[in-house]
CSV table of C-alpha atoms and ligand atoms in Angstrom, one decimal:
chain,number,residue,atom,x,y,z
A,1,MET,CA,189.8,16.7,36.3
A,2,THR,CA,191.6,18.4,34.2
A,3,LYS,CA,191.5,21.9,33.4
A,4,GLN,CA,189.7,22.8,30.0
A,5,ARG,CA,191.2,24.5,27.5
A,6,VAL,CA,190.6,27.9,26.3
A,7,LEU,CA,192.0,29.9,23.5
A,8,SER,CA,190.7,33.4,22.0
A,9,GLY,CA,192.4,36.4,20.0
A,10,ILE,CA,192.3,40.1,19.2
A,11,GLN,CA,193.4,41.9,16.1
A,12,PRO,CA,195.8,44.5,16.0
A,13,SER,CA,194.2,46.3,14.0
A,14,GLY,CA,193.7,49.3,15.9
A,15,LYS,CA,192.6,50.3,19.3
A,16,LEU,CA,191.0,48.5,21.1
A,17,THR,CA,187.4,48.9,21.7
A,18,LEU,CA,185.2,49.5,24.6
A,19,GLY,CA,183.5,46.2,23.1
A,20,ASN,CA,186.7,44.1,22.6
A,21,TYR,CA,186.7,44.3,26.6
A,22,ILE,CA,183.3,43.6,27.4
A,23,GLY,CA,182.9,40.9,24.4
A,24,ALA,CA,186.7,39.7,25.0
A,25,MET,CA,188.7,40.3,26.7
A,26,LYS,CA,186.8,40.6,30.6
A,27,ASN,CA,185.7,36.6,29.7
A,28,PHE,CA,189.4,35.7,29.2
A,29,VAL,CA,190.6,37.5,32.6
A,30,ALA,CA,187.4,35.5,34.5
A,31,LEU,CA,188.6,32.8,32.8
A,32,GLN,CA,192.1,32.2,33.4
A,33,HIS,CA,192.1,30.7,37.3
A,34,GLU,CA,190.3,27.9,36.1
A,35,HIS,CA,191.0,26.6,32.7
A,36,ASP,CA,194.3,26.1,31.0
A,37,CYS,CA,194.6,29.5,28.9
A,38,PHE,CA,195.7,31.3,25.9
A,39,PHE,CA,195.3,34.4,24.5
A,40,MET,CA,197.2,35.3,21.8
A,41,VAL,CA,197.4,38.2,19.5
A,42,VAL,CA,196.5,37.6,15.8
A,43,ASP,CA,198.2,39.7,14.0
A,44,LEU,CA,198.6,36.8,10.4
A,45,HIS,CA,195.1,38.1,10.6
A,46,ALA,CA,195.3,42.1,11.0
A,47,ILE,CA,197.2,41.5,7.9
A,48,THR,CA,194.3,40.0,6.2
A,49,VAL,CA,193.9,44.2,5.2
A,50,GLN,CA,196.4,46.4,3.8
A,51,GLN,CA,198.5,47.2,7.8
A,52,GLU,CA,201.0,50.0,7.7
A,53,PRO,CA,204.5,48.1,9.6
A,54,ALA,CA,204.7,50.8,11.7
A,55,ALA,CA,202.0,50.5,13.2
A,56,LEU,CA,201.4,46.9,12.9
A,57,ARG,CA,204.2,46.9,15.4
A,58,GLU,CA,202.9,49.6,18.0
A,59,GLN,CA,199.5,48.3,17.7
A,60,SER,CA,200.5,44.5,18.0
A,61,GLU,CA,202.7,45.3,21.1
A,62,ALA,CA,199.7,47.3,22.6
A,63,VAL,CA,197.2,44.0,22.5
A,64,ALA,CA,199.8,42.1,24.2
A,65,THR,CA,200.3,44.9,26.9
A,66,LEU,CA,196.4,45.6,27.5
A,67,TYR,CA,196.0,41.7,28.0
A,68,VAL,CA,198.0,42.1,30.7
A,69,ALA,CA,196.7,45.6,32.1
A,70,ALA,CA,193.8,44.0,31.9
A,71,GLY,CA,193.9,41.9,34.0
A,72,LEU,CA,195.5,38.8,32.2
A,73,ASP,CA,198.7,37.0,34.6
A,74,PRO,CA,201.5,36.1,32.6
A,75,ALA,CA,202.6,32.9,35.4
A,76,GLN,CA,199.0,31.6,34.4
A,77,ALA,CA,197.7,32.3,31.4
A,78,SER,CA,200.5,31.9,28.0
A,79,ILE,CA,200.2,35.6,26.0
A,80,PHE,CA,201.9,35.7,22.9
A,81,MET,CA,201.5,36.3,18.7
A,82,GLN,CA,199.9,34.2,16.7
A,83,SER,CA,203.6,35.0,14.0
A,84,HIS,CA,205.6,34.0,17.1
A,85,VAL,CA,204.3,30.6,16.7
A,86,PRO,CA,204.3,29.1,13.0
A,87,ALA,CA,202.1,26.0,13.0
A,88,HIS,CA,199.3,28.4,12.4
A,89,ALA,CA,200.5,29.5,9.5
A,90,GLU,CA,201.3,26.2,8.8
A,91,LEU,CA,197.8,24.4,10.1
A,92,GLY,CA,195.9,27.8,8.2
A,93,TRP,CA,196.8,26.2,5.5
A,94,LEU,CA,195.7,22.7,5.9
A,95,MET,CA,192.3,23.9,6.9
A,96,THR,CA,192.4,26.0,4.0
A,97,THR,CA,191.8,22.5,2.1
A,98,MET,CA,189.5,21.4,4.2
A,99,THR,CA,187.1,24.1,3.5
A,100,TYR,CA,184.9,24.2,0.8
A,101,ILE,CA,184.5,28.3,-1.2
A,102,GLY,CA,180.8,28.2,-0.3
A,103,GLU,CA,181.1,27.7,3.4
A,104,LEU,CA,183.7,30.9,3.4
A,105,GLU,CA,181.6,33.1,0.9
A,106,ARG,CA,178.3,32.9,3.6
A,107,MET,CA,180.5,34.7,6.2
A,108,THR,CA,178.9,37.9,7.0
A,109,GLN,CA,182.6,39.2,8.5
A,110,PHE,CA,183.4,38.2,4.9
A,111,LYS,CA,180.2,40.1,3.2
A,112,ASP,CA,180.8,43.6,5.3
A,113,LYS,CA,184.2,43.9,4.9
A,114,SER,CA,184.4,43.1,1.2
A,115,GLU,CA,181.3,44.9,0.8
A,116,GLY,CA,181.9,48.0,-2.3
A,117,LYS,CA,185.5,47.4,-2.3
A,118,GLU,CA,187.2,46.9,-5.7
A,119,ALA,CA,190.1,44.7,-5.2
A,120,VAL,CA,189.8,42.0,-2.0
A,121,GLY,CA,192.5,40.3,-0.8
A,122,ALA,CA,192.9,36.2,-1.2
A,123,GLY,CA,193.1,36.2,2.9
A,124,LEU,CA,190.1,38.6,3.6
A,125,PHE,CA,188.0,35.6,2.3
A,126,VAL,CA,190.1,31.6,3.5
A,127,TYR,CA,190.5,34.1,6.7
A,128,PRO,CA,188.4,31.3,8.7
A,129,SER,CA,190.2,28.7,8.4
A,130,LEU,CA,192.3,30.4,10.1
A,131,MET,CA,191.2,31.1,13.1
A,132,ALA,CA,190.2,27.4,13.1
A,133,ALA,CA,193.4,26.2,12.9
A,134,ASP,CA,194.0,29.0,15.5
A,135,ILE,CA,191.3,27.0,17.9
A,136,LEU,CA,192.3,23.5,16.8
A,137,LEU,CA,196.1,24.0,17.4
A,138,TYR,CA,196.3,24.4,21.0
A,139,ASN,CA,192.9,20.6,21.9
A,140,THR,CA,190.4,23.8,22.4
A,141,ASN,CA,187.4,22.7,24.6
A,142,LEU,CA,186.1,27.0,25.0
A,143,VAL,CA,186.1,29.9,23.4
A,144,PRO,CA,185.4,33.1,24.5
A,145,VAL,CA,184.4,35.7,21.3
A,146,GLY,CA,181.5,38.3,21.1
A,147,ASP,CA,178.5,37.0,18.8
A,148,ASP,CA,180.1,38.2,15.6
A,149,GLN,CA,182.3,35.7,16.0
A,150,LYS,CA,179.8,33.0,16.4
A,151,GLN,CA,179.6,32.0,13.2
A,152,HIS,CA,183.5,31.3,12.5
A,153,LEU,CA,182.8,29.1,15.4
A,154,GLU,CA,180.1,27.1,13.4
A,155,LEU,CA,182.6,26.9,11.0
A,156,THR,CA,185.7,25.9,12.4
A,157,ARG,CA,183.6,23.5,14.8
A,158,ASP,CA,182.1,21.8,10.9
A,159,LEU,CA,185.8,21.8,9.7
A,160,ALA,CA,187.1,19.9,12.8
A,161,GLY,CA,184.2,17.6,12.2
A,162,ARG,CA,184.7,16.9,8.9
A,163,PHE,CA,188.1,16.4,9.0
A,164,ASN,CA,188.0,13.9,12.2
A,165,HIS,CA,185.3,11.7,9.8
A,166,ARG,CA,187.9,11.9,7.0
A,167,TYR,CA,191.2,10.8,8.8
A,168,GLY,CA,190.3,10.1,12.0
A,169,ASP,CA,190.1,11.6,15.1
A,170,THR,CA,192.5,14.2,15.9
A,171,PHE,CA,190.3,17.6,16.8
A,172,VAL,CA,188.3,18.6,20.2
A,173,ILE,CA,185.5,20.3,18.8
A,174,PRO,CA,185.4,23.3,20.7
A,175,GLU,CA,182.4,25.7,22.3
A,176,PRO,CA,182.0,29.3,21.7
A,177,PHE,CA,181.8,31.2,25.4
A,178,ILE,CA,179.9,33.9,24.8
A,179,PRO,CA,178.5,36.2,27.4
A,180,LYS,CA,174.6,36.9,27.9
A,181,VAL,CA,175.1,40.6,28.9
A,182,GLY,CA,177.7,42.4,26.2
A,183,ALA,CA,178.0,40.4,24.0
A,184,ARG,CA,177.1,42.5,21.1
A,185,ILE,CA,178.5,46.8,22.3
A,186,MET,CA,176.7,48.2,19.9
A,187,SER,CA,178.2,52.4,18.5
A,188,LEU,CA,177.8,55.2,20.2
A,189,ASP,CA,175.9,56.7,17.3
A,190,ASP,CA,173.9,54.1,16.1
A,191,GLY,CA,172.6,51.6,18.3
A,192,THR,CA,171.3,48.8,15.7
A,193,LYS,CA,175.8,49.2,14.7
A,194,LYS,CA,178.4,47.0,16.1
A,195,MET,CA,180.7,49.2,17.6
A,196,SER,CA,184.1,48.8,16.2
A,197,LYS,CA,188.1,49.9,16.0
A,198,SER,CA,187.7,50.3,12.7
A,199,SER,CA,184.5,53.0,12.4
A,200,PRO,CA,185.9,56.2,11.0
A,201,ASN,CA,184.0,58.7,13.4
A,202,ALA,CA,185.6,58.3,16.8
A,203,GLY,CA,183.2,59.2,18.6
A,204,SER,CA,181.3,55.5,17.6
A,205,PHE,CA,183.2,53.5,20.3
A,206,ILE,CA,185.3,54.0,23.3
A,207,THR,CA,188.9,53.1,23.7
A,208,LEU,CA,190.3,51.1,26.2
A,209,LEU,CA,192.7,54.0,26.6
A,210,ASP,CA,190.8,57.4,25.8
A,211,ALA,CA,191.7,59.8,28.2
A,212,PRO,CA,189.3,60.4,31.1
A,213,GLU,CA,187.9,63.6,29.2
A,214,ASP,CA,187.3,62.1,26.2
A,215,ILE,CA,185.5,59.6,27.2
A,216,ARG,CA,183.4,61.9,29.4
A,217,LYS,CA,182.7,64.2,25.9
A,218,LYS,CA,181.9,60.7,23.5
A,219,ILE,CA,179.6,59.7,25.7
A,220,SER,CA,177.9,62.7,27.0
A,221,ARG,CA,177.7,63.4,23.2
A,222,ALA,CA,176.2,59.5,22.2
A,223,LYS,CA,172.9,59.3,20.5
A,224,THR,CA,169.0,58.3,22.2
A,225,ASP,CA,166.2,58.8,21.2
A,226,LEU,CA,163.5,61.3,21.8
A,227,GLY,CA,162.1,59.2,25.1
A,228,ARG,CA,163.0,60.6,28.4
A,229,GLU,CA,163.3,56.7,30.5
A,230,VAL,CA,166.6,54.7,31.3
A,231,ILE,CA,164.4,52.3,30.4
A,232,PHE,CA,166.1,48.5,29.1
A,233,ASP,CA,163.8,47.6,25.4
A,234,VAL,CA,166.8,46.1,22.4
A,235,GLN,CA,163.8,46.4,19.9
A,236,ASN,CA,162.6,51.0,20.6
A,237,LYS,CA,165.4,51.7,22.4
A,238,PRO,CA,168.3,50.2,21.3
A,239,GLU,CA,170.6,53.5,21.8
A,240,VAL,CA,170.0,53.5,25.9
A,241,SER,CA,169.8,49.9,25.6
A,242,ASN,CA,173.4,49.5,24.4
A,243,LEU,CA,174.8,52.6,26.8
A,244,MET,CA,172.7,50.4,29.8
A,245,THR,CA,174.9,47.3,28.7
A,246,ILE,CA,177.6,48.7,29.3
A,247,PHE,CA,176.6,50.5,32.2
A,248,ALA,CA,175.6,47.2,33.9
A,249,GLN,CA,178.5,45.8,32.4
A,250,CYS,CA,181.4,48.4,33.6
A,251,SER,CA,180.1,48.6,37.4
A,252,GLY,CA,179.4,44.7,38.6
A,253,GLN,CA,175.9,45.3,38.2
A,254,THR,CA,173.0,43.9,36.5
A,255,LEU,CA,170.5,45.8,34.2
A,256,GLU,CA,167.6,45.6,36.6
A,257,GLN,CA,169.6,47.6,39.1
A,258,VAL,CA,170.6,50.3,36.9
A,259,GLN,CA,166.9,49.9,35.3
A,260,SER,CA,165.7,50.8,39.1
A,261,ALA,CA,168.4,53.1,40.2
A,262,TYR,CA,167.5,55.6,37.6
A,263,GLU,CA,163.5,55.3,37.4
A,264,GLY,CA,161.8,58.8,37.1
A,265,GLN,CA,165.4,60.3,35.9
A,266,GLY,CA,166.6,61.7,32.9
A,267,TYR,CA,169.3,60.6,30.0
A,268,GLY,CA,170.9,64.0,31.3
A,269,THR,CA,172.1,62.1,34.6
A,270,PHE,CA,172.2,59.3,33.9
A,271,LYS,CA,174.9,59.7,31.0
A,272,LYS,CA,176.6,61.7,33.5
A,273,ASP,CA,177.1,58.7,36.2
A,274,LEU,CA,177.6,56.2,33.0
A,275,ALA,CA,181.1,58.3,31.7
A,276,GLU,CA,181.9,58.2,35.6
A,277,VAL,CA,181.6,54.3,35.9
A,278,VAL,CA,183.6,53.8,32.4
A,279,VAL,CA,185.9,56.4,33.6
A,280,GLN,CA,186.6,54.1,37.4
A,281,ALA,CA,186.9,51.0,35.3
A,282,LEU,CA,189.7,51.6,32.7
A,283,GLU,CA,192.0,54.2,35.5
A,284,PRO,CA,193.3,50.8,36.6
A,285,MET,CA,193.7,49.3,32.9
A,286,GLN,CA,195.1,52.5,32.1
A,287,SER,CA,197.4,53.4,34.9
A,288,LYS,CA,199.2,49.2,34.4
A,289,TYR,CA,198.7,49.7,31.0
A,290,ALA,CA,201.7,52.9,31.2
A,291,ASP,CA,203.7,51.1,34.1
A,292,ILE,CA,203.7,47.6,31.6
A,293,LYS,CA,205.6,49.6,29.1
A,294,ALA,CA,208.1,51.4,31.0
A,295,SER,CA,209.1,48.2,32.0
A,296,GLY,CA,210.1,46.8,28.6
A,297,GLU,CA,208.8,43.0,29.8
A,298,ILE,CA,206.4,42.8,27.8
A,299,THR,CA,209.1,41.4,25.1
A,300,ARG,CA,209.9,38.6,27.6
A,301,ILE,CA,205.8,37.2,28.1
A,302,LEU,CA,205.8,37.7,25.2
A,303,ARG,CA,209.4,34.7,24.8
A,304,ASP,CA,207.7,32.8,27.4
A,305,GLY,CA,203.7,32.7,25.8
A,306,ALA,CA,204.8,31.3,22.5
A,307,GLU,CA,207.3,28.4,23.9
A,308,ARG,CA,204.5,27.5,25.8
A,309,ALA,CA,202.0,28.1,22.9
A,310,SER,CA,204.8,25.8,20.8
A,311,ALA,CA,205.0,23.3,22.7
A,312,VAL,CA,201.6,22.4,22.1
A,313,ALA,CA,201.4,23.1,19.0
A,314,GLU,CA,203.5,21.5,17.1
A,315,VAL,CA,202.4,18.1,18.3
A,316,THR,CA,198.7,18.9,17.0
A,317,LEU,CA,200.4,19.5,13.7
A,318,ARG,CA,202.6,16.8,13.8
A,319,ASN,CA,198.7,14.6,14.4
A,320,VAL,CA,197.6,16.4,12.0
A,321,LYS,CA,200.3,16.1,9.6
A,322,GLU,CA,200.9,12.6,10.1
A,323,ALA,CA,196.7,11.6,9.9
A,324,MET,CA,196.9,13.3,6.4
A,325,GLY,CA,199.7,11.1,4.7
A,326,PHE,CA,202.7,13.4,4.7
A,327,LEU,CA,205.8,12.0,5.5
A,328,PRO,CA,207.1,12.4,8.1
A,329,ARG,CA,210.6,14.9,8.3
A,330,CYS,CA,212.7,11.6,10.0
A,331,LEU,CA,211.9,8.1,8.3
B,1,TYM,P1,188.2,41.3,16.6
B,1,TYM,O1,189.6,40.9,16.5
B,1,TYM,O2,187.4,41.5,15.6
B,1,TYM,O3,188.1,41.6,18.1
B,1,TYM,C1,188.4,40.9,19.2
B,1,TYM,C2,187.2,40.2,20.6
B,1,TYM,O4,186.1,41.1,20.4
B,1,TYM,C3,185.0,41.1,20.3
B,1,TYM,N1,184.5,42.3,20.3
B,1,TYM,C4,182.7,42.3,20.9
B,1,TYM,N2,182.2,41.8,21.1
B,1,TYM,C5,180.9,42.9,22.0
B,1,TYM,N3,180.9,43.8,20.8
B,1,TYM,C6,181.4,44.5,20.1
B,1,TYM,N4,181.3,45.4,19.8
B,1,TYM,C7,182.5,44.0,19.6
B,1,TYM,N5,184.0,44.4,19.5
B,1,TYM,C8,184.8,43.5,19.2
B,1,TYM,C9,185.1,40.5,19.2
B,1,TYM,O5,184.1,39.5,19.1
B,1,TYM,C10,186.1,39.1,19.5
B,1,TYM,O6,186.1,37.6,20.4
B,1,TYM,N6,188.0,36.5,14.5
B,1,TYM,C11,188.5,37.4,15.3
B,1,TYM,C12,189.9,37.1,16.2
B,1,TYM,C13,190.1,35.8,16.1
B,1,TYM,C14,190.2,34.9,17.0
B,1,TYM,C15,190.6,33.5,16.9
B,1,TYM,C16,189.4,34.3,17.9
B,1,TYM,C17,191.7,34.2,15.3
B,1,TYM,N7,191.4,33.8,16.0
B,1,TYM,C18,190.7,32.3,17.4
B,1,TYM,C19,188.9,33.8,18.7
B,1,TYM,C20,189.8,32.2,18.9
B,1,TYM,C21,188.3,38.9,15.7
B,1,TYM,O7,188.3,39.5,14.5
B,1,TYM,O8,188.0,39.7,16.6
């Protein structure tokens, strides 16, 4: 049986959070052995909001390094920068012409990111068409993402279907791969808001490279509620339920195991143990991160990854252009 193709990406638009890890990266690592995997750093997406050039360079390298530090094996999975494979920008434009304005206006991520802003870049609006191109270039079967990307995935499926209908069977229709637990890790200061690397309050998220003292401090200050019991109840106890999800995901336990372990104990003990569980889960990643950074090997990893990615992407792009009626370069 041929392996299923898996593709996903993370924006280098800030430090990666525990939400990025639990919702996405952890699954990248789990999927790499059984599937044919492509994981990229989506720098072309990051520039849909203004980026400082030096910061973009630094964060791009940091995300690629974190991929490897979190356990991705560059020999198994192709790790690359989106901008190193020009087919993304080119198919992105072609997919933009296939997308209706009404569809883009309905995207909740666009609504959230543009709300209250005076000048909103057009790139932010057409962002989902580029994301569709990213996925469709690789004949992707599975896209591991957190819950917030579900709507973009649905649009990708619609666009692929529309293209196939208009121009003949060209694209594989991808499926989202969203974890049952941890698909939406919430902010530490508000259990109804997503944990986000772009939040102005650094205490609301834990980054993958946070020092143990900072992790302990952030968890001890994390919002809970007036109750006392460590019970999983998203409706009535969103903050405690979120902390329990983080505990379960970082320790490998089920939510039921976490709940029964803390029966009859207060939030204090639970939070103290949670901080240690998170510190221990991140420690191997942090030390590997330092080693990879010192070795300078990420340049070679990204070069190899871009070569492997280009080989697949260029074939798809050629087929797409032929189907649409573009004249081939060599007649
Ligand atoms: P981005 O960079 O915002 O987030 C990267 C991944 O992390 C997941 N995630 C979360 N999961 C659980 N809880 C959270 N609080 C949380 N915050 C983020 C996201 O769902 C995502 O899986 N549009 C994408 C990047 C992208 C992409 C692609 C993804 C561009 N092209 C092609 C897949 C395939 C984004 O902005 O992710």
